[in-house]
Coordinates of C-alpha atoms in Angstrom, one line a residue:
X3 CA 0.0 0.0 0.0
X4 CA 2.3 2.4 0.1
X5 CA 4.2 3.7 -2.6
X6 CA 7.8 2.2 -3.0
X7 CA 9.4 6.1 -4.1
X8 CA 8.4 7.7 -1.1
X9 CA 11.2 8.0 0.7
X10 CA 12.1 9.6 4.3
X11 CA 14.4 12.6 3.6
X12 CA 17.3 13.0 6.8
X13 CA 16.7 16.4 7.4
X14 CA 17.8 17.8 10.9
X15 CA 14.8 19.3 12.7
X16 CA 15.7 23.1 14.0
X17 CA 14.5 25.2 17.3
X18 CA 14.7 28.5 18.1
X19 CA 17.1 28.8 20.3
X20 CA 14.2 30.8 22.9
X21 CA 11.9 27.5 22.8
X22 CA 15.0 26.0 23.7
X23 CA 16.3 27.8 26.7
X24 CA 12.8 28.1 27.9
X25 CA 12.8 24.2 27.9
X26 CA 15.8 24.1 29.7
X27 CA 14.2 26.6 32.1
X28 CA 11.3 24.8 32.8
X29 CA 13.9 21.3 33.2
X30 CA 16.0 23.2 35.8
X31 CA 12.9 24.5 37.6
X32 CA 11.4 21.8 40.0
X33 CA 8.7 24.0 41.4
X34 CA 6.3 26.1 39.1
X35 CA 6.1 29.6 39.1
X36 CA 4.6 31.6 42.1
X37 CA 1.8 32.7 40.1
X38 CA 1.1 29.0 39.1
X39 CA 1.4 27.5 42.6
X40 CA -1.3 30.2 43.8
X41 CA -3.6 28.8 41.2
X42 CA -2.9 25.2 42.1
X43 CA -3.3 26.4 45.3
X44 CA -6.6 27.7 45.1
X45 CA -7.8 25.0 43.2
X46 CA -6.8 22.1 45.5
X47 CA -8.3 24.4 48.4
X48 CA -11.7 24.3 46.2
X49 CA -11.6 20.7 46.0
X50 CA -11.2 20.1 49.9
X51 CA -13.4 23.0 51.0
X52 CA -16.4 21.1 48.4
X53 CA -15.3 17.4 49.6
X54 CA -15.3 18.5 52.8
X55 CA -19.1 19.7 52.7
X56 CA -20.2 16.7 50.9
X57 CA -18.3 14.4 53.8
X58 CA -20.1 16.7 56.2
X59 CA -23.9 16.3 54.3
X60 CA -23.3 12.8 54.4
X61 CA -22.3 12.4 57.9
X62 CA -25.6 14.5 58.6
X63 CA -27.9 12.0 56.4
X64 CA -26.1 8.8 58.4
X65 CA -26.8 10.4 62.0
X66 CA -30.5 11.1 60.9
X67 CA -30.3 7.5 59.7
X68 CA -29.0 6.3 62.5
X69 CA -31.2 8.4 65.6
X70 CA -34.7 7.3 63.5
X71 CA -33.4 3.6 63.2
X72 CA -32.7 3.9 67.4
X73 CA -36.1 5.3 67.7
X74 CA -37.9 3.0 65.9
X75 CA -35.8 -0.1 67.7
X76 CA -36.7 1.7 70.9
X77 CA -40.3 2.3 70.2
X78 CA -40.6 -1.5 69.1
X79 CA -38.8 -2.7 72.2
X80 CA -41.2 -0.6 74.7
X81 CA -44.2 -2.4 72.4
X82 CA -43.2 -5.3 72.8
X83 CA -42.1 -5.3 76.8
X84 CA -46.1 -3.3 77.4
X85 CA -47.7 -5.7 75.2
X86 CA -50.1 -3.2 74.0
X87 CA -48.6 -0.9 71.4
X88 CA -51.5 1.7 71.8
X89 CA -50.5 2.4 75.1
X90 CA -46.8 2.9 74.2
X91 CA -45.9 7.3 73.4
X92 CA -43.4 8.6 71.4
X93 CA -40.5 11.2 72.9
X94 CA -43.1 13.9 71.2
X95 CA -46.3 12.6 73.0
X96 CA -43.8 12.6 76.3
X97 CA -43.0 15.9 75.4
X98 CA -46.5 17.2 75.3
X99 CA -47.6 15.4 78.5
X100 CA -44.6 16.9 80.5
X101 CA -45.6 20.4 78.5
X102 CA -49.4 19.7 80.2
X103 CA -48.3 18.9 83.3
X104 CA -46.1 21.8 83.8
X105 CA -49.3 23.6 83.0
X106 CA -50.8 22.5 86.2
X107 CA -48.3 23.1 88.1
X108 CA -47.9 26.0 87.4
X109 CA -51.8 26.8 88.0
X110 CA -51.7 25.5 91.3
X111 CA -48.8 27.0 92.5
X112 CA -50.7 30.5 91.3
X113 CA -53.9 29.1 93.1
X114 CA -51.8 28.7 96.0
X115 CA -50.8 32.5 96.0
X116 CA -51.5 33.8 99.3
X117 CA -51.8 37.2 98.1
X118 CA -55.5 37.0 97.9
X119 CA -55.4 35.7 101.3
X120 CA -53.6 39.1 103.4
X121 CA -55.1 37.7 107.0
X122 CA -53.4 34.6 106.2
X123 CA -50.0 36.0 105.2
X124 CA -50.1 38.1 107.9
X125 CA -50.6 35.0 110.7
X126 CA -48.1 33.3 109.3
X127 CA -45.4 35.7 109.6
X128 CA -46.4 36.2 112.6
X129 CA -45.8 32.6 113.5
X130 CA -42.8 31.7 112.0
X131 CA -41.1 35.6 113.7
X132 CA -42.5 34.0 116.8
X133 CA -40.9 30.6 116.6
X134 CA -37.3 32.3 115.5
X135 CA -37.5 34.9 118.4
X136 CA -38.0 31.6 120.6
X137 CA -35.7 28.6 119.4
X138 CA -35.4 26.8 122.5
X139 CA -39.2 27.5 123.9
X140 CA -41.4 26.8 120.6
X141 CA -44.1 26.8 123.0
X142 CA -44.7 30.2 124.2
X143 CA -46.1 30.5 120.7
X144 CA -49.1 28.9 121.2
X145 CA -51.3 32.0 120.8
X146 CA -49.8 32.7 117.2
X147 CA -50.7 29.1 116.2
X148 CA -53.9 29.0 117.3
X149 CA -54.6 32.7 115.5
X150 CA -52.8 30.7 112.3
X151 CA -55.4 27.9 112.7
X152 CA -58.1 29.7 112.8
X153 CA -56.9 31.9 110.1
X154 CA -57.0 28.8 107.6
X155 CA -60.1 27.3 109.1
X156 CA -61.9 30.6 108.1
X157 CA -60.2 29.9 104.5
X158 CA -61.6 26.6 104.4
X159 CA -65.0 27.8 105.2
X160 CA -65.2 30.1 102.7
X161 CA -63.7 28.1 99.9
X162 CA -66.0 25.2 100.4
X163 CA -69.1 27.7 100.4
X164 CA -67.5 28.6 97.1
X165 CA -67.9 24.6 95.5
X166 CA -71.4 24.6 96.5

């Protein structure tokens, strides 16, 4: 297929003698130049910055993975120990009843106010002054506690008047 008078001519190939010392440059030179190692730089600080948030996305999605998977394992585990799964709550359910019950509390600490009772307050600070200012003869304070118990007894009265 090829042609038997084609023939390969010995010609020496010639270089400019600039494409030549910029070769031997470039030979000589280990490191690239400082504008060039910025770039690299830069770009190898790209790459890690951007594998770094994948590596962080995915250790997000595996936790997430992981707290349902213990939920669920827990959840089936309480089921399964109280026999009846209706009667089994999630953290969230807990979270509400706590939320509720703190709501109670908190209305019968305010029902327990003594402000709308001044008498009452008034007897008992009388009381407790009284059993400071005697330590070691609790006893002499007999009159404050029987003012005291009268004071509440009147409180009763009138708060079961108010249920009927």
């Amino acid at each position: 297929m090829g042609s038997a008078n084609s023939t390969i001519q010995d010609s020496p190939v010639s270089f400019s003698q600039e494409l030549v010392d910029t070769l031997a440059d470039n030979a000589a030179a280990p490191t690239p130049s400082p504008e060039r190692q910025n770039t690299i730089d830069s770009h190898i600080r790209a790459r890690i910055q951007a594998e770094l948030q994948h590596l962080r996305a995915e250790e997000q999605s595996v936790r997430e993975q992981i707290e349902a998977a213990l939920e669920k394992e827990n959840l089936d585990r309480e089921r399964a120990m109280a026999g009846d799964p209706e009667s089994v709550k999630t953290s969230t359910t807990l979270l509400e009843d706590l939320h509720h019950v703190r709501e109670k509390v908190d209305r019968f600490h305010a029902r327990r106010d003594l402000a709308e009772f001044p008498g009452l307050r008034e007897d008992s600070d009388t009381l407790v002054a009284c059993y400071k200012n005697n330590p070691t003869t609790p006893l002499d304070c007999w009159q404050q506690v029987d003012k005291f118990k009268a004071s509440v007894a009147q409180i009763e009265q009138q708060h079961i008047k108010s249920l009927q």
